Short mmCIF file of C-alpha atoms in Angstrom, two decimals:
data_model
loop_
_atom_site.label_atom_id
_atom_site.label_comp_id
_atom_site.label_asym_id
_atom_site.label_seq_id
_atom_site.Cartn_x
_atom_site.Cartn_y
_atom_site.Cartn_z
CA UNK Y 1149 78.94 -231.38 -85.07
CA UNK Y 1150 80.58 -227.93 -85.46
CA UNK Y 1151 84.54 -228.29 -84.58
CA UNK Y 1152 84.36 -225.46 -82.17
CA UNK Y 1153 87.85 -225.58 -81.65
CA UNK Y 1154 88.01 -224.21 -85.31
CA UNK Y 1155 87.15 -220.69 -83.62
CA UNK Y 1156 90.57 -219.94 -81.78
CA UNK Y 1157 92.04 -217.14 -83.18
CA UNK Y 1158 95.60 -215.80 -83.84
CA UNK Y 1159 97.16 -213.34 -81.98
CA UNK Y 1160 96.36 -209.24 -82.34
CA UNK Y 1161 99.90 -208.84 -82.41
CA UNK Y 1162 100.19 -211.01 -85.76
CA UNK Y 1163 97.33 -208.84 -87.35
CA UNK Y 1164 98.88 -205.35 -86.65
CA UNK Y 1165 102.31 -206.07 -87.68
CA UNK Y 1166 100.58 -207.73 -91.49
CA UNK Y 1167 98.68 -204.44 -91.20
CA UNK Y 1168 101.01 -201.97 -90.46
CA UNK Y 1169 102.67 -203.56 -93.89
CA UNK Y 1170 100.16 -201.91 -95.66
CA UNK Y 1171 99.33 -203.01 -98.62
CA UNK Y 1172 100.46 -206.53 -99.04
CA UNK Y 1173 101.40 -209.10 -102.06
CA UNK Y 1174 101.03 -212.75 -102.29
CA UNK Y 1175 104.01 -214.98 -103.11
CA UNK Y 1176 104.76 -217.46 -105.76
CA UNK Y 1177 102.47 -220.24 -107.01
CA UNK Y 1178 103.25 -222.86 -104.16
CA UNK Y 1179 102.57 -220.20 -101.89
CA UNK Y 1180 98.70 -220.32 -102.65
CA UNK Y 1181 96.49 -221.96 -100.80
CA UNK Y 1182 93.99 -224.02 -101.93
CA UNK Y 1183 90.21 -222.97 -101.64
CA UNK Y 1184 88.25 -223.88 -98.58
CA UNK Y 1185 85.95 -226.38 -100.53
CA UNK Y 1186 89.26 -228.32 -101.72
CA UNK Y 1187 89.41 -226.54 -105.21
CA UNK Y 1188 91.99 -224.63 -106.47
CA UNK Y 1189 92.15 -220.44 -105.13
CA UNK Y 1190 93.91 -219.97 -108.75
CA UNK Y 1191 90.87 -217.71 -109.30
CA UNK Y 1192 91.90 -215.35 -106.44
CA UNK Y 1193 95.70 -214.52 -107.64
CA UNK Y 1194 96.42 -211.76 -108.31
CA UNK Y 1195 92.99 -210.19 -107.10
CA UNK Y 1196 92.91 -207.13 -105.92
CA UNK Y 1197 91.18 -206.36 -102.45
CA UNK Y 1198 90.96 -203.14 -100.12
CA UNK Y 1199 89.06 -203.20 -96.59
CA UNK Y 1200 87.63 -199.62 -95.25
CA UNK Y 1201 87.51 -200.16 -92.12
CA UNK Y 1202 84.55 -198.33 -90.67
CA UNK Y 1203 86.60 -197.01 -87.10
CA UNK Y 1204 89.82 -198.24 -86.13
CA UNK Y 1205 92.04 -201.80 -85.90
CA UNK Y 1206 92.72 -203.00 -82.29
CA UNK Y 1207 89.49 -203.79 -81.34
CA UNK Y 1208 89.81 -207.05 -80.60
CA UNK Y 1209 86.78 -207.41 -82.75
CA UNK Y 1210 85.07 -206.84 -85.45
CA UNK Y 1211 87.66 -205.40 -87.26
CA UNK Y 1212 90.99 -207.35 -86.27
CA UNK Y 1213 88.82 -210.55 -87.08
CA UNK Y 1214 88.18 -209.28 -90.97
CA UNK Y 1215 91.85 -207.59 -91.17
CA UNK Y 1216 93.16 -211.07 -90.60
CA UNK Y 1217 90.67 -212.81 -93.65
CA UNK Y 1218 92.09 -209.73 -95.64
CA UNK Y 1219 95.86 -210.64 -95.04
CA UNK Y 1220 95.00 -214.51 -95.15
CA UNK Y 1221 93.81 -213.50 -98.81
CA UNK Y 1222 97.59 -211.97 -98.96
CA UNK Y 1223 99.26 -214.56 -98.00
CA UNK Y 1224 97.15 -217.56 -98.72
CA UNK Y 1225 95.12 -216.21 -101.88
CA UNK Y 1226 97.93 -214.39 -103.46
CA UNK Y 1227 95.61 -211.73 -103.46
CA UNK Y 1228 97.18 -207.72 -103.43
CA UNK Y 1229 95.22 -206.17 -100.13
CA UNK Y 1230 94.79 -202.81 -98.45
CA UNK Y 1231 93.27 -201.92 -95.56
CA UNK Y 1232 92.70 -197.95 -94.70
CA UNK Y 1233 91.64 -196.99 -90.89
CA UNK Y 1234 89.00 -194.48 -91.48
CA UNK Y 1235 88.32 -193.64 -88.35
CA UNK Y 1236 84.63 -192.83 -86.47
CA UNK Y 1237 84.23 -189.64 -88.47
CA UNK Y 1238 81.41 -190.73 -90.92
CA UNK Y 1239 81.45 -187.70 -93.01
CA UNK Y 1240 84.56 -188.72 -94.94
CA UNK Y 1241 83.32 -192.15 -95.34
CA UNK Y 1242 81.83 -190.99 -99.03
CA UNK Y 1243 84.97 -189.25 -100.38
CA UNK Y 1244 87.04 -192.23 -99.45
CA UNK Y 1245 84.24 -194.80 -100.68
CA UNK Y 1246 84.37 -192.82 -104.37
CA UNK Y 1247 87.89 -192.06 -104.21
CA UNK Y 1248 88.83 -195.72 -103.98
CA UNK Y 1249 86.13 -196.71 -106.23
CA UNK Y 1250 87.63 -194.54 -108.86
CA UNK Y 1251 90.98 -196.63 -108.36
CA UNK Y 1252 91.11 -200.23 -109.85
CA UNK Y 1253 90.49 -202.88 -106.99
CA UNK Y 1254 88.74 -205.91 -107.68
CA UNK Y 1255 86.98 -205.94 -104.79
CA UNK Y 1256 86.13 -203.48 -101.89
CA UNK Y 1257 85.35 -204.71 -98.70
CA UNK Y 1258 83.08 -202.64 -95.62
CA UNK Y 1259 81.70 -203.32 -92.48
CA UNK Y 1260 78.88 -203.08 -90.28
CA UNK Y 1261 75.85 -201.54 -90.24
CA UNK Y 1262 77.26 -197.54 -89.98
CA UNK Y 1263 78.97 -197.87 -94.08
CA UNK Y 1264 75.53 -199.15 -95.11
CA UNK Y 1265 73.91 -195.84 -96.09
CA UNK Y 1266 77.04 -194.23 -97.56
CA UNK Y 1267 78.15 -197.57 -99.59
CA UNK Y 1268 74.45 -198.46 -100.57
CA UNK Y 1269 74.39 -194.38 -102.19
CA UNK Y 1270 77.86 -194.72 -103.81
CA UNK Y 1271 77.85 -198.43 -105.12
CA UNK Y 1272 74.97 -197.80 -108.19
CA UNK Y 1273 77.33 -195.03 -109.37
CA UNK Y 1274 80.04 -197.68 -110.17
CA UNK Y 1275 77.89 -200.47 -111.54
CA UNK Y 1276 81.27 -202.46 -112.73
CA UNK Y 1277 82.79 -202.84 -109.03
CA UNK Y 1278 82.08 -205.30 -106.84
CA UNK Y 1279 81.60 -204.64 -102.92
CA UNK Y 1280 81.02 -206.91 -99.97
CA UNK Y 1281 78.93 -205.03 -96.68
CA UNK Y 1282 79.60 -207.36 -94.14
CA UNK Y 1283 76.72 -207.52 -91.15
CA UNK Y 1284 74.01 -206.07 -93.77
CA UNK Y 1285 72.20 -208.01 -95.45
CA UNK Y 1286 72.21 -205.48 -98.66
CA UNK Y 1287 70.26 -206.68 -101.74
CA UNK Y 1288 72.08 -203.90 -104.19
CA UNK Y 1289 72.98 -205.10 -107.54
CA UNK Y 1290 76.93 -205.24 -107.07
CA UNK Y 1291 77.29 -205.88 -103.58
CA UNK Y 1292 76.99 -208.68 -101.66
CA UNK Y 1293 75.86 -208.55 -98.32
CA UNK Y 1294 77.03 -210.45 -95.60
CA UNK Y 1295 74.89 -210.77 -92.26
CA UNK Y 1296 75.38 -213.13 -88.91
CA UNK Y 1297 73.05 -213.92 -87.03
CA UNK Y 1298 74.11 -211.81 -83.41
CA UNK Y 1299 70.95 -213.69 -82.09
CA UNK Y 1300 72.73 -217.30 -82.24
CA UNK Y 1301 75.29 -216.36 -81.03
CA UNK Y 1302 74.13 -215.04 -78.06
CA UNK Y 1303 71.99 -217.71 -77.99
CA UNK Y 1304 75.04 -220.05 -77.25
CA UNK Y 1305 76.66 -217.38 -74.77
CA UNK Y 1306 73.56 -217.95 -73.06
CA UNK Y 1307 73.28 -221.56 -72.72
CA UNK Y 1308 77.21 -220.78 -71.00
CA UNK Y 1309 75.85 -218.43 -69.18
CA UNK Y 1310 72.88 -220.48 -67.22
CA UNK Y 1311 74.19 -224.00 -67.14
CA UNK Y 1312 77.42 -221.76 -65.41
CA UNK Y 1313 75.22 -219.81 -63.00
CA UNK Y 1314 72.99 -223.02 -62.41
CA UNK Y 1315 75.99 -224.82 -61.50
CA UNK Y 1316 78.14 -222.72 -59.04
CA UNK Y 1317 75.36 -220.30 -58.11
CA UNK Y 1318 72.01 -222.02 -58.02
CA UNK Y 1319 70.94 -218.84 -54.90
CA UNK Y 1320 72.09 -216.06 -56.65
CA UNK Y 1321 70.68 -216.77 -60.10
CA UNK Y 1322 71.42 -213.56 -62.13
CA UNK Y 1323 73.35 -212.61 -65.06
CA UNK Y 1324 74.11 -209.75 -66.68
CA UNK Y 1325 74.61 -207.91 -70.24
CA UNK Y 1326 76.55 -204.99 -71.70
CA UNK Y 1327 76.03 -203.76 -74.83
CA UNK Y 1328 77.99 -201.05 -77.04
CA UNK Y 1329 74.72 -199.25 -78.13
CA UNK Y 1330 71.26 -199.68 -77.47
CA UNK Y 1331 71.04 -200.70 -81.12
CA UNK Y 1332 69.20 -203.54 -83.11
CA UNK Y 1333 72.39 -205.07 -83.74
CA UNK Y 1334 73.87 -205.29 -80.55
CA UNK Y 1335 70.38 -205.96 -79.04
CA UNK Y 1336 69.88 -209.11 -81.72
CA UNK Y 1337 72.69 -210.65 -79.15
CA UNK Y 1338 70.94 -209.43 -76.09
CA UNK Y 1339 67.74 -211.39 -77.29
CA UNK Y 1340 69.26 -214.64 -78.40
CA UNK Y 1341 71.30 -214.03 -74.40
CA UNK Y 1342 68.04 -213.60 -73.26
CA UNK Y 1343 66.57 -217.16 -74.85
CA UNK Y 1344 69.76 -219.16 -74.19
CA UNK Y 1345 69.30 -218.33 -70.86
CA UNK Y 1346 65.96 -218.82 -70.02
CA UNK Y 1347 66.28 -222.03 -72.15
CA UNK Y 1348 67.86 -223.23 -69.69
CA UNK Y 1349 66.27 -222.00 -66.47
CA UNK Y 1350 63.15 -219.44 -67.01
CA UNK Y 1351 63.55 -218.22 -63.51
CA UNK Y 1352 67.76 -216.97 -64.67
CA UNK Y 1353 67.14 -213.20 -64.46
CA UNK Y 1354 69.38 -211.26 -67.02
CA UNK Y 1355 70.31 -207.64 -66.12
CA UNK Y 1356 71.10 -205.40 -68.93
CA UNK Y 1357 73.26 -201.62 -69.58
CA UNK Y 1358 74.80 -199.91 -72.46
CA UNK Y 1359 77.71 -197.94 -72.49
CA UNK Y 1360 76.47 -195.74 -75.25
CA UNK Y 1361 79.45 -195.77 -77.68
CA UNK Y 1362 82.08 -198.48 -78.97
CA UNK Y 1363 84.78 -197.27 -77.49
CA UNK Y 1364 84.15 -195.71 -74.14
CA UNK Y 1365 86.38 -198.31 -72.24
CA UNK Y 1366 86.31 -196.25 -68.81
CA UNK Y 1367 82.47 -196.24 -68.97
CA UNK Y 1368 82.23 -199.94 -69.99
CA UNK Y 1369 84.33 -200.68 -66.60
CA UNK Y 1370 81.74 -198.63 -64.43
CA UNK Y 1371 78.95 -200.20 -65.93
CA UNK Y 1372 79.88 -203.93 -66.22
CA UNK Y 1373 81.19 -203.43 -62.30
CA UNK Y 1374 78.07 -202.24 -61.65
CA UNK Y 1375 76.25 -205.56 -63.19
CA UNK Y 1376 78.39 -207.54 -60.99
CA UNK Y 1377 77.40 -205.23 -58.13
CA UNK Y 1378 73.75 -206.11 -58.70
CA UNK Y 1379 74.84 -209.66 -58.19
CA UNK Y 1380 75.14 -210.99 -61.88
CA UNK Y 1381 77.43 -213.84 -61.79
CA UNK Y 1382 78.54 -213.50 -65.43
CA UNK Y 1383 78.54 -211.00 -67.81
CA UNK Y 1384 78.06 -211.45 -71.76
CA UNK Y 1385 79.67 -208.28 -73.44
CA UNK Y 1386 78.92 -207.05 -76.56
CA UNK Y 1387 80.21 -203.99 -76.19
CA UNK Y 1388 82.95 -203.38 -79.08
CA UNK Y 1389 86.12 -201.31 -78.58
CA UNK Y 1390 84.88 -200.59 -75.04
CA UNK Y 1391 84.69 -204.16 -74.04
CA UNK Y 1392 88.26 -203.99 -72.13
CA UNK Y 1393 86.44 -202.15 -69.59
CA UNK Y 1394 84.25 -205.39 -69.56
CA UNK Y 1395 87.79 -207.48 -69.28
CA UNK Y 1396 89.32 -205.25 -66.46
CA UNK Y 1397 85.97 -205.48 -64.48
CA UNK Y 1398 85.57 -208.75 -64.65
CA UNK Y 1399 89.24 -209.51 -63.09
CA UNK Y 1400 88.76 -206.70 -59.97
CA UNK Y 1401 85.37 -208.55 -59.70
CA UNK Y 1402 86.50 -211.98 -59.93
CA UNK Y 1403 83.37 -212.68 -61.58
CA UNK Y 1404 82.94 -214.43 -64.91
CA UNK Y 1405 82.36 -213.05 -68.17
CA UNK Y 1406 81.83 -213.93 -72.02
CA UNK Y 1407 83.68 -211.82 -74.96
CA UNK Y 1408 82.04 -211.15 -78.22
CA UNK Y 1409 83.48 -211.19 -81.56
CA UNK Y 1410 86.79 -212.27 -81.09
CA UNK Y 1411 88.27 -215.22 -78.84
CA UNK Y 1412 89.10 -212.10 -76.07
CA UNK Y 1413 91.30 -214.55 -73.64
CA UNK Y 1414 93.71 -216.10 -76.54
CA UNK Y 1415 94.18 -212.48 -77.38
CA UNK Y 1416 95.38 -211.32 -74.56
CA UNK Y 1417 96.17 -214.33 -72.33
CA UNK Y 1418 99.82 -213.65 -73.22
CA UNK Y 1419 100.30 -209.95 -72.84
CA UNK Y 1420 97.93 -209.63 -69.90
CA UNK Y 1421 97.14 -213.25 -68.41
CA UNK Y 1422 95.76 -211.69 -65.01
CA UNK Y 1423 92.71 -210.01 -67.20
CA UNK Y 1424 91.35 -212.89 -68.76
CA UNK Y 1425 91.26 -215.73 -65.80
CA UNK Y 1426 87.70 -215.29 -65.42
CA UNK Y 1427 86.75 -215.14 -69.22
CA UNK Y 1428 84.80 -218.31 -69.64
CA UNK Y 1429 84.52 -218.26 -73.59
CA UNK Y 1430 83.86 -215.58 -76.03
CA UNK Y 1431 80.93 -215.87 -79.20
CA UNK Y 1432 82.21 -215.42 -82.07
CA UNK Y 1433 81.59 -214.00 -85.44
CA UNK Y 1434 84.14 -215.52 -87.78
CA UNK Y 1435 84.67 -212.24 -90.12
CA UNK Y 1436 88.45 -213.93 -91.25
CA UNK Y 1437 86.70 -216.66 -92.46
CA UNK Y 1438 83.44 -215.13 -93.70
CA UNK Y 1439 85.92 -212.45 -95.99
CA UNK Y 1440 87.51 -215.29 -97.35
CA UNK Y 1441 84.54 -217.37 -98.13
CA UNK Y 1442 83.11 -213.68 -99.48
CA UNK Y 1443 85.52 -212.92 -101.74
CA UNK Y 1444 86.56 -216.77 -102.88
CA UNK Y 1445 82.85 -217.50 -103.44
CA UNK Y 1446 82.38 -214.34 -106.09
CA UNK Y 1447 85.03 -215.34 -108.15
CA UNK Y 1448 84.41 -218.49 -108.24
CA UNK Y 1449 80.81 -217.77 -108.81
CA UNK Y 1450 79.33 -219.91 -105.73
CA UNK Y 1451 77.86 -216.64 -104.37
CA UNK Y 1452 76.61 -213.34 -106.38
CA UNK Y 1453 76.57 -209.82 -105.74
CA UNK Y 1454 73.16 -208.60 -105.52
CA UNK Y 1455 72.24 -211.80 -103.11
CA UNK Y 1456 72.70 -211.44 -99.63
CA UNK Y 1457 74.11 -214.29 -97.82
CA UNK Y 1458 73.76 -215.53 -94.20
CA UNK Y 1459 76.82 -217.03 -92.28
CA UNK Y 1460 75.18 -218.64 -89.34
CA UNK Y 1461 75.89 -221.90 -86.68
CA UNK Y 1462 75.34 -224.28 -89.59
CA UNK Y 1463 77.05 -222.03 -92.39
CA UNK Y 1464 80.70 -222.60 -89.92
CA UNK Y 1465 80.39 -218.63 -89.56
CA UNK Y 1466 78.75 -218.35 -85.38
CA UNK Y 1467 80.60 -220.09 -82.07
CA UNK Y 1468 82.24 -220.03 -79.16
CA UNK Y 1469 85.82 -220.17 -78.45
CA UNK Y 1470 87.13 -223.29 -77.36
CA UNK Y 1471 90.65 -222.42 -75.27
CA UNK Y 1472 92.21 -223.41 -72.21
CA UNK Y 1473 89.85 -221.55 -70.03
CA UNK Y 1474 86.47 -222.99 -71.75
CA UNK Y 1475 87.75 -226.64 -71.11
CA UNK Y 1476 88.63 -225.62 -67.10
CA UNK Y 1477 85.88 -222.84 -66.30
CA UNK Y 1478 83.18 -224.45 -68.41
CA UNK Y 1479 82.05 -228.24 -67.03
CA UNK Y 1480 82.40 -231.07 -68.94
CA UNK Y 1481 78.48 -231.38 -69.17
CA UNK Y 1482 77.58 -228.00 -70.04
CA UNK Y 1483 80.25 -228.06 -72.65
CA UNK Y 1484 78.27 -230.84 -73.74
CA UNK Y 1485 74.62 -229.14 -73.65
CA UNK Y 1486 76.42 -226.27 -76.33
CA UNK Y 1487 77.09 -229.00 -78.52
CA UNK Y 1488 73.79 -230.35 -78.76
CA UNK Y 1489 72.24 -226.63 -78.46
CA UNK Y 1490 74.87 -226.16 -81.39
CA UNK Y 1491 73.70 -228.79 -83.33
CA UNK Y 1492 70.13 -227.74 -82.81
CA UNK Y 1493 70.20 -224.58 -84.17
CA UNK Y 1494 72.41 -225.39 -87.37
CA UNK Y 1495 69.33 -228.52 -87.95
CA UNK Y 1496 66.64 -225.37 -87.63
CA UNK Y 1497 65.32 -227.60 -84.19
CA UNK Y 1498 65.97 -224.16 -82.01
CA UNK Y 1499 65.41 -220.82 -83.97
CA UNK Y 1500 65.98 -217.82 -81.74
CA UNK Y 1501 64.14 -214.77 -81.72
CA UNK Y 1502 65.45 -211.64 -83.81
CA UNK Y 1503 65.99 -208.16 -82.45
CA UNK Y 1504 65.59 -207.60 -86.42
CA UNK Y 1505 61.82 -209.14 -86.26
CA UNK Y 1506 60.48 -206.92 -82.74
CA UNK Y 1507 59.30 -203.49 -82.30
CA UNK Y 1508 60.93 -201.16 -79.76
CA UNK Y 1509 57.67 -202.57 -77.43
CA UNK Y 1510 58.43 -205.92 -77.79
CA UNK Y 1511 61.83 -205.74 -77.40
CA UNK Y 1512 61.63 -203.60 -74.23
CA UNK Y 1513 59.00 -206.04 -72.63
CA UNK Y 1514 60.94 -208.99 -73.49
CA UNK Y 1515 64.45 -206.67 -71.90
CA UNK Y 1516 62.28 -205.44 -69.06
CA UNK Y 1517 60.82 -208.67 -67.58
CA UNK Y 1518 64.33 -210.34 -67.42
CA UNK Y 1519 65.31 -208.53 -65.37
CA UNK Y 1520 66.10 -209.15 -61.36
#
């Protein structure tokens, strides 16, 4: 069984002060940590490692969860890191990407599907670096790419989701979705919602919106109020920077809702505790982890640039955050079901559908018909 637990992460307020350090150093030889498989992280000292970040830090996301596997290489690697906030304007991404190619880091680190067509153009010009895309699956020769599988974890938001509706609101069976972007990513989570869901009650209807950017937060609060409006009893929210507008609806609702990405209520239970009271769990994406086992694993040779790599449920990489609030909003039994759903999915017994396998008909059928 995955150690769920294993998934609670550290506070944002540790991240940006290690990232407003800049660019950080490792200490002496005690200081370093041993690798994750037991052997020694000798091979990382010394290494040097930037992270463009694709947008901005503070999302409680994405990019907070891979800061903090960059500064854990700092401080538990002895690595030397950088991370450089490059904002939403994707027309600089290429002079930064060659600029800092041209500059003698070991390895350079990117995220998420919008650095894919930039990084996948500059890499062959600098055949002797080493890059790691994480949430593309890239198959150039000197990067490795990194996906997740959104579609399990929504999956196990899902099987939350209905066992919590089925529970405390078996008249009113509806719950609801908002994504960032009406976008293959975002809807792989939708899909695997979708099938955790109805796994566990076909006639659970799931309502769905967008907010149509990643960091619209005042638009995210209309439209996830709106979901509970409709009557959705919990919402599962995908929806990046913008998903405090999720948070904020969900505690003037009352209603329930599941964070994406990053364990939302740890985050923020002690700077805003009223927020988070209704935040059942959050699926997660461990990007700390999946940077360290990214970088560790190329210089030790257990992974190769060139071959993409999938950290999934049975890779350690997909969950749910296990906190205070899981163990007294979730019931003991369903807690229990998204174990054995867990354990299912990392065996290969349950393989959820793919937004990355459907067509914009199928997908929009499949979207369409769950619907209330």
């Amino acid at each position: 069984m995955l150690d769920r637990r294993s998934f609670v992460t550290v506070s944002l307020g540790t991240v940006s002060a290690l990232v407003l350090a800049g660019c950080s150093k490792g200490g002496s030889d005690s200081d370093v940590a041993p690798a994750k498989d037991g052997s020694s992280s000798d091979g990382a000292k010394g290494k040097k490692v930037i992270f463009l970040v694709s947008g901005n830090l503070g999302d409680k996301g994405f990019y907070d969860s891979t800061a903090r596997g960059i500064n854990t290489l700092a401080s538990d690697y002895g690595c030397e890191t950088k991370i450089v906030e490059m904002g939403r304007d994707e027309t600089t991404y290429e002079a930064t990407l060659r600029d800092v190619s041209d500059q003698d880091w070991d390895l350079i680190v990117c995220s998420t599907f919008s650095m894919r067509e930039v990084l996948e153009g500059v890499a062959p010009d600098y055949p002797d670096k080493s890059y790691v895309l994480l949430d593309v699956a890239s198959t150039v020769p000197n990067i490795l790419g990194v996906s997740f599988p959104g579609n399990e974890a929504g999956f196990l938001a899902g099987t939350v989701a209905g066992n919590y509706i089925l529970e405390n609101f078996p008249d009113n069976k509806v719950a609801g979705f908002i994504g960032s972007m009406d976008a293959q990513g975002i809807n792989d989570f939708l899909v695997g919602y979708i099938e955790g869901v109805k796994n566990v009650d076909e006639s659970i209807k799931v309502n769905t919106s967008y907010v149509g950017s990643f960091e619209d937060v005042a638009t995210c609060l209309e439209m996830t109020t709106q979901l509970y409006n409709q009557g959705a009893e919990v919402v599962y929210a995908p929806a990046s920077q913008s998903i405090m507008g999720a948070v904020t609806a969900s505690s003037n609702t009352g209603k329930a809702l599941i964070g994406c990405d990053t364990d939302i209520y740890s985050e923020l239970i002690d700077s805003q505790p009223d927020l988070v009271q209704h935040v059942l769990t959050s699926s997660l994406k461990r990007l700390d982890e999946a940077t360290i086992k990214s970088a560790t694993g190329l210089w030790d040779g257990s992974l190769k640039v060139g071959t993409p790599v999938n950290m999934d449920v049975a890779y350690g990489a997909i969950g749910l955050a296990d906190n205070d609030n899981y163990q007294k909003l979730v019931s003991e039994d369903t807690r229990k079901k998204v174990d054995e759903v867990t354990q299912k999915i990392a065996s290969g017994e349950i393989k959820p559908k793919s937004a990355f396998d459907m067509d914009t008909e199928e997908l929009t059928k499949m979207r369409d018909g769950a619907k209330a």
